[in-house]
Backbone as numpy.savetxt, mean C-alpha at the origin, in Angstrom:
# Nx Ny Nz CAx CAy CAz Cx Cy Cz
15.72 -27.78 8.48 15.41 -26.45 8.97 14.81 -25.63 7.83
13.75 -24.91 8.12 13.08 -24.08 7.11 13.79 -22.75 6.93
13.69 -22.28 5.73 14.20 -20.95 5.43 13.19 -19.94 5.97
13.68 -18.81 6.50 12.81 -17.80 7.09 11.77 -17.30 6.09
12.16 -17.10 4.83 11.22 -16.59 3.83 10.13 -17.61 3.51
10.39 -18.91 3.70 9.36 -19.93 3.47 8.27 -19.84 4.53
8.64 -19.50 5.75 7.68 -19.42 6.84 6.76 -18.23 6.64
7.30 -17.13 6.20 6.52 -15.90 6.06 5.50 -16.01 4.93
5.84 -16.63 3.84 5.01 -16.57 2.64 4.13 -17.80 2.44
3.46 -18.25 3.48 2.52 -19.35 3.36 1.13 -18.76 3.16
0.87 -18.31 1.96 -0.36 -17.58 1.67 -1.59 -18.47 1.69
-1.44 -19.75 1.44 -2.59 -20.66 1.51 -3.14 -20.71 2.93
-2.23 -20.73 3.91 -2.65 -20.73 5.31 -3.34 -19.41 5.66
-2.80 -18.32 5.14 -3.38 -17.00 5.39 -4.79 -16.93 4.81
-4.95 -17.41 3.59 -6.26 -17.36 2.94 -7.29 -18.20 3.69
-6.85 -19.27 4.33 -7.77 -20.11 5.11 -8.22 -19.41 6.39
-7.35 -18.60 6.98 -7.64 -17.93 8.24 -8.40 -16.62 8.04
-8.21 -15.96 6.92 -8.76 -14.62 6.66 -10.26 -14.48 6.94
-11.10 -15.43 6.56 -12.54 -15.22 6.79 -12.92 -15.12 8.27
-12.07 -15.58 9.17 -12.37 -15.56 10.59 -11.82 -14.32 11.30
-11.15 -13.45 10.56 -10.48 -12.30 11.16 -11.37 -11.07 11.24
-11.10 -10.25 12.27 -11.71 -8.93 12.37 -10.72 -7.94 11.77
-11.21 -7.01 11.02 -10.34 -6.04 10.38 -10.65 -4.66 10.94
-9.95 -4.34 12.03 -10.15 -3.06 12.70 -8.98 -2.10 12.47
-7.81 -2.64 12.31 -6.61 -1.83 12.11 -6.35 -1.62 10.62
-5.82 -0.47 10.25 -5.55 -0.20 8.83 -4.60 -1.22 8.20
-3.60 -1.67 8.95 -2.64 -2.63 8.40 -3.33 -3.96 8.10
-4.24 -4.40 8.96 -4.98 -5.64 8.72 -5.91 -5.50 7.52
-6.55 -4.35 7.40 -7.40 -4.09 6.24 -6.57 -4.19 4.96
-5.38 -3.63 4.99 -4.51 -3.65 3.82 -4.03 -5.06 3.49
-3.76 -5.85 4.51 -3.33 -7.23 4.25 -4.43 -8.01 3.52
-5.67 -7.82 3.94 -6.80 -8.47 3.26 -6.93 -7.95 1.83
-6.75 -6.65 1.64 -6.84 -6.08 0.30 -5.75 -6.63 -0.61
-4.55 -6.82 -0.08 -3.45 -7.38 -0.86 -3.77 -8.79 -1.30
-4.32 -9.58 -0.39 -4.67 -10.96 -0.76 -5.76 -10.98 -1.83
-6.74 -10.09 -1.70 -7.79 -10.01 -2.73 -7.20 -9.56 -4.07
-6.28 -8.63 -4.03 -5.63 -8.14 -5.26 -4.82 -9.25 -5.91
-4.06 -9.99 -5.11 -3.22 -11.07 -5.66 -4.06 -12.18 -6.28
-5.28 -12.38 -5.77 -6.16 -13.41 -6.31 -7.09 -12.87 -7.39
-6.93 -11.59 -7.76 -7.79 -10.94 -8.74 -9.27 -11.07 -8.37
-9.56 -10.92 -7.10 -10.93 -11.05 -6.60 -11.65 -9.71 -6.73
-12.78 -9.67 -7.43 -13.51 -8.40 -7.57 -14.14 -7.91 -6.27
-14.13 -8.72 -5.22 -14.69 -8.32 -3.93 -13.85 -7.25 -3.25
-12.69 -6.93 -3.81 -11.84 -5.91 -3.20 -12.55 -4.55 -3.16
-13.35 -4.25 -4.17 -14.07 -2.97 -4.20 -15.06 -2.88 -3.04
-15.83 -3.92 -2.84 -16.80 -3.94 -1.76 -16.10 -3.89 -0.40
-14.99 -4.64 -0.28 -14.26 -4.67 0.98 -13.70 -3.29 1.31
-13.14 -2.59 0.31 -12.60 -1.26 0.57 -13.70 -0.29 0.98
-14.84 -0.33 0.29 -15.94 0.57 0.65 -16.43 0.30 2.07
-16.41 -0.96 2.47 -16.92 -1.33 3.79 -15.91 -1.04 4.91
-14.65 -1.35 4.68 -13.64 -1.24 5.74 -12.68 -0.07 5.55
-12.11 0.05 4.37 -11.06 1.04 4.15 -11.56 2.46 4.06
-12.68 2.66 3.39 -13.19 4.01 3.18 -13.83 4.59 4.44
-14.12 3.77 5.42 -14.77 4.26 6.64 -13.76 4.70 7.70
-12.48 4.45 7.47 -11.46 4.84 8.45 -11.31 6.36 8.48
-10.95 6.88 9.62 -10.86 8.33 9.82 -9.40 8.79 9.97
-9.19 10.04 9.72 -7.92 10.74 9.89 -6.76 9.98 9.25
-5.66 9.83 9.98 -4.48 9.19 9.39 -4.64 7.68 9.21
-5.65 7.09 9.83 -5.88 5.66 9.63 -6.33 5.34 8.21
-6.85 6.32 7.49 -7.33 6.08 6.14 -6.21 6.13 5.10
-5.03 6.60 5.48 -3.97 6.87 4.51 -3.47 5.59 3.84
-3.04 4.61 4.60 -2.47 3.39 4.01 -3.48 2.64 3.14
-4.70 2.39 3.61 -5.65 1.70 2.73 -5.98 2.49 1.46
-6.11 3.80 1.57 -6.43 4.62 0.39 -5.28 4.61 -0.62
-4.05 4.74 -0.12 -2.90 4.72 -1.03 -2.72 3.34 -1.66
-2.98 2.29 -0.90 -2.92 0.95 -1.46 -3.97 0.77 -2.55
-5.19 1.20 -2.29 -6.27 1.04 -3.26 -5.98 1.86 -4.52
-5.44 3.06 -4.34 -5.07 3.88 -5.50 -3.95 3.20 -6.28
-2.98 2.62 -5.59 -1.88 1.90 -6.24 -2.42 0.74 -7.07
-3.39 0.01 -6.52 -4.00 -1.11 -7.23 -4.70 -0.60 -8.49
-5.45 0.48 -8.36 -6.10 1.06 -9.54 -5.09 1.46 -10.61
-3.98 2.05 -10.19 -2.96 2.45 -11.16 -2.37 1.23 -11.86
-2.16 0.15 -11.15 -1.64 -1.08 -11.76 -2.65 -1.67 -12.74
-3.93 -1.41 -12.52 -4.98 -1.90 -13.42 -5.28 -0.91 -14.54
-4.60 0.23 -14.54 -4.81 1.24 -15.57 -6.04 2.12 -15.36
-6.56 2.13 -14.15 -7.75 2.93 -13.82 -7.31 4.21 -13.10
-6.69 5.12 -13.84 -6.11 6.32 -13.25 -7.16 7.25 -12.64
-8.31 7.37 -13.28 -9.36 8.24 -12.76 -9.92 7.73 -11.44
-10.07 6.42 -11.32 -10.55 5.83 -10.07 -9.53 6.05 -8.95
-8.24 5.93 -9.27 -7.19 6.17 -8.28 -7.25 7.61 -7.79
-7.45 8.54 -8.71 -7.53 9.95 -8.33 -8.73 10.21 -7.43
-9.86 9.57 -7.73 -11.07 9.73 -6.91 -10.84 9.22 -5.49
-10.19 8.07 -5.36 -9.90 7.50 -4.04 -9.02 8.46 -3.24
-7.99 8.99 -3.88 -7.08 9.91 -3.17 -7.77 11.22 -2.83
-8.66 11.69 -3.69 -9.39 12.92 -3.40 -10.25 12.76 -2.16
-10.94 11.63 -2.06 -11.77 11.36 -0.87 -10.92 11.21 0.38
-9.77 10.57 0.27 -8.89 10.39 1.44 -8.26 11.72 1.85
-7.98 12.57 0.88 -7.36 13.86 1.16 -8.28 14.75 1.98
-9.58 14.53 1.90 -10.54 15.28 2.70 -10.45 14.91 4.18
-9.93 13.71 4.46 -9.85 13.21 5.83 -8.49 13.42 6.47
-7.44 13.49 5.66 -6.08 13.55 6.21 -5.20 14.43 5.33
-4.25 15.07 5.95 -3.27 15.90 5.23 -1.89 15.24 5.27
-1.86 13.92 5.22 -0.60 13.18 5.22 0.24 13.63 4.01
1.53 13.91 4.22 2.36 14.41 3.11 2.50 13.44 1.94
2.54 12.15 2.20 2.64 11.17 1.11 1.34 11.15 0.31
0.24 11.22 1.01 -1.07 11.25 0.36 -1.21 12.50 -0.52
-0.83 13.64 0.03 -0.93 14.90 -0.71 -0.01 14.89 -1.94
1.21 14.39 -1.77 2.16 14.34 -2.88 1.64 13.43 -4.00
1.09 12.28 -3.63 0.55 11.36 -4.64 -0.70 11.94 -5.31
-1.53 12.65 -4.54 -2.70 13.29 -5.12 -2.27 14.35 -6.14
-1.26 15.14 -5.78 -0.77 16.17 -6.70 -0.16 15.56 -7.96
0.55 14.44 -7.80 1.13 13.77 -8.96 0.04 13.31 -9.93
-1.02 12.71 -9.39 -2.11 12.25 -10.25 -2.90 13.43 -10.83
-3.07 14.49 -10.05 -3.80 15.66 -10.53 -3.07 16.31 -11.71
-1.75 16.24 -11.71 -0.95 16.82 -12.78 -0.60 15.83 -13.88
-1.16 14.62 -13.81 -0.92 13.62 -14.85 0.46 12.98 -14.80
1.14 13.09 -13.67 2.49 12.53 -13.53 2.40 11.21 -12.76
1.87 10.22 -13.43 1.59 8.94 -12.80 2.87 8.23 -12.35
3.96 8.43 -13.07 5.21 7.77 -12.71 5.81 8.32 -11.42
5.34 9.47 -10.98 5.82 10.05 -9.72 5.05 9.54 -8.51
4.00 8.75 -8.75 3.23 8.15 -7.65 4.12 7.16 -6.93
4.28 7.35 -5.62 5.13 6.46 -4.84 4.63 6.39 -3.40
4.53 5.19 -2.90 4.15 4.98 -1.51 5.36 4.71 -0.63
6.54 4.92 -1.16 7.77 4.66 -0.41 7.87 5.52 0.85
7.23 6.68 0.83 7.27 7.57 2.00 6.57 6.98 3.21
5.76 5.96 3.02 5.10 5.30 4.15 6.05 4.36 4.88
7.18 4.06 4.27 8.21 3.25 4.91 7.81 1.81 5.11
8.10 1.32 6.29 7.91 -0.11 6.60 6.45 -0.54 6.47
5.52 0.34 6.76 4.10 -0.02 6.65 3.75 -0.41 5.21
4.36 0.26 4.24 4.11 -0.06 2.83 4.86 -1.31 2.41
6.12 -1.40 2.74 6.93 -2.53 2.29 6.53 -3.83 2.98
5.91 -3.75 4.16 5.46 -4.95 4.86 4.34 -5.67 4.09
3.66 -4.96 3.20 2.59 -5.58 2.41 3.14 -6.49 1.32
4.42 -6.38 1.00 5.06 -7.29 0.06 4.76 -7.02 -1.40
4.27 -5.85 -1.73 3.96 -5.54 -3.12 5.18 -4.97 -3.85
6.03 -4.29 -3.14 7.24 -3.71 -3.72 8.39 -3.94 -2.76
9.57 -3.97 -3.33 10.78 -4.09 -2.52 11.39 -2.71 -2.36
11.94 -2.41 -1.19 12.58 -1.10 -1.02 13.78 -0.97 -1.93
13.98 0.23 -2.44 15.14 0.47 -3.29 16.38 0.53 -2.40
17.39 -0.15 -2.86 18.64 -0.18 -2.09 19.39 1.13 -2.32
19.84 1.72 -1.24 20.61 2.94 -1.37 22.06 2.58 -1.63
22.68 3.40 -2.44 24.09 3.17 -2.73 24.91 3.47 -1.50
25.85 2.61 -1.25 26.74 2.80 -0.12 28.01 3.44 -0.66
28.32 4.58 -0.10 29.53 5.26 -0.52 30.67 4.85 0.40
31.75 4.49 -0.23 32.91 4.11 0.55 33.67 5.36 0.97
34.17 5.30 2.16 34.96 6.42 2.63 36.31 6.41 1.94
36.74 7.57 1.60 38.05 7.69 0.97 39.06 8.02 2.06
40.08 7.22 2.11 41.12 7.44 3.11 42.27 8.21 2.46
42.71 9.17 3.16 43.86 9.94 2.67 45.04 9.64 3.58
46.09 9.27 2.93 47.30 8.97 3.70 48.20 10.16 3.63
48.83 10.45 4.73 49.79 11.56 4.75 51.17 11.06 4.80
């Protein structure tokens, strides 16, 4: 019997199927961008300009934040700020605005896509932070 995590992470199969896919949804665009990022493929820039940057309203939020995150990991802070500035013109998403303000003020460590929730963590780039569980205190009388 296979482990569930083994089934999910068959990236070779994904890479073989990717060229035949249509990328209309923001989540699908982001999945392709993640694969290009993981393979250090320079085609990610062209792909984002063609697919991610053309999305409108709230559909542009996830691809723009992902692309900015990639730029930050590569040390290209100015490029990340430019991407967020362009996306901010299309959407007033609170996570997008907060990250734009963090980069505008030079507070790169405050950049976080955690506010996107499951849509961000489904990309597999970061693991959600575990919240501390507080035990209830029982009082005996």
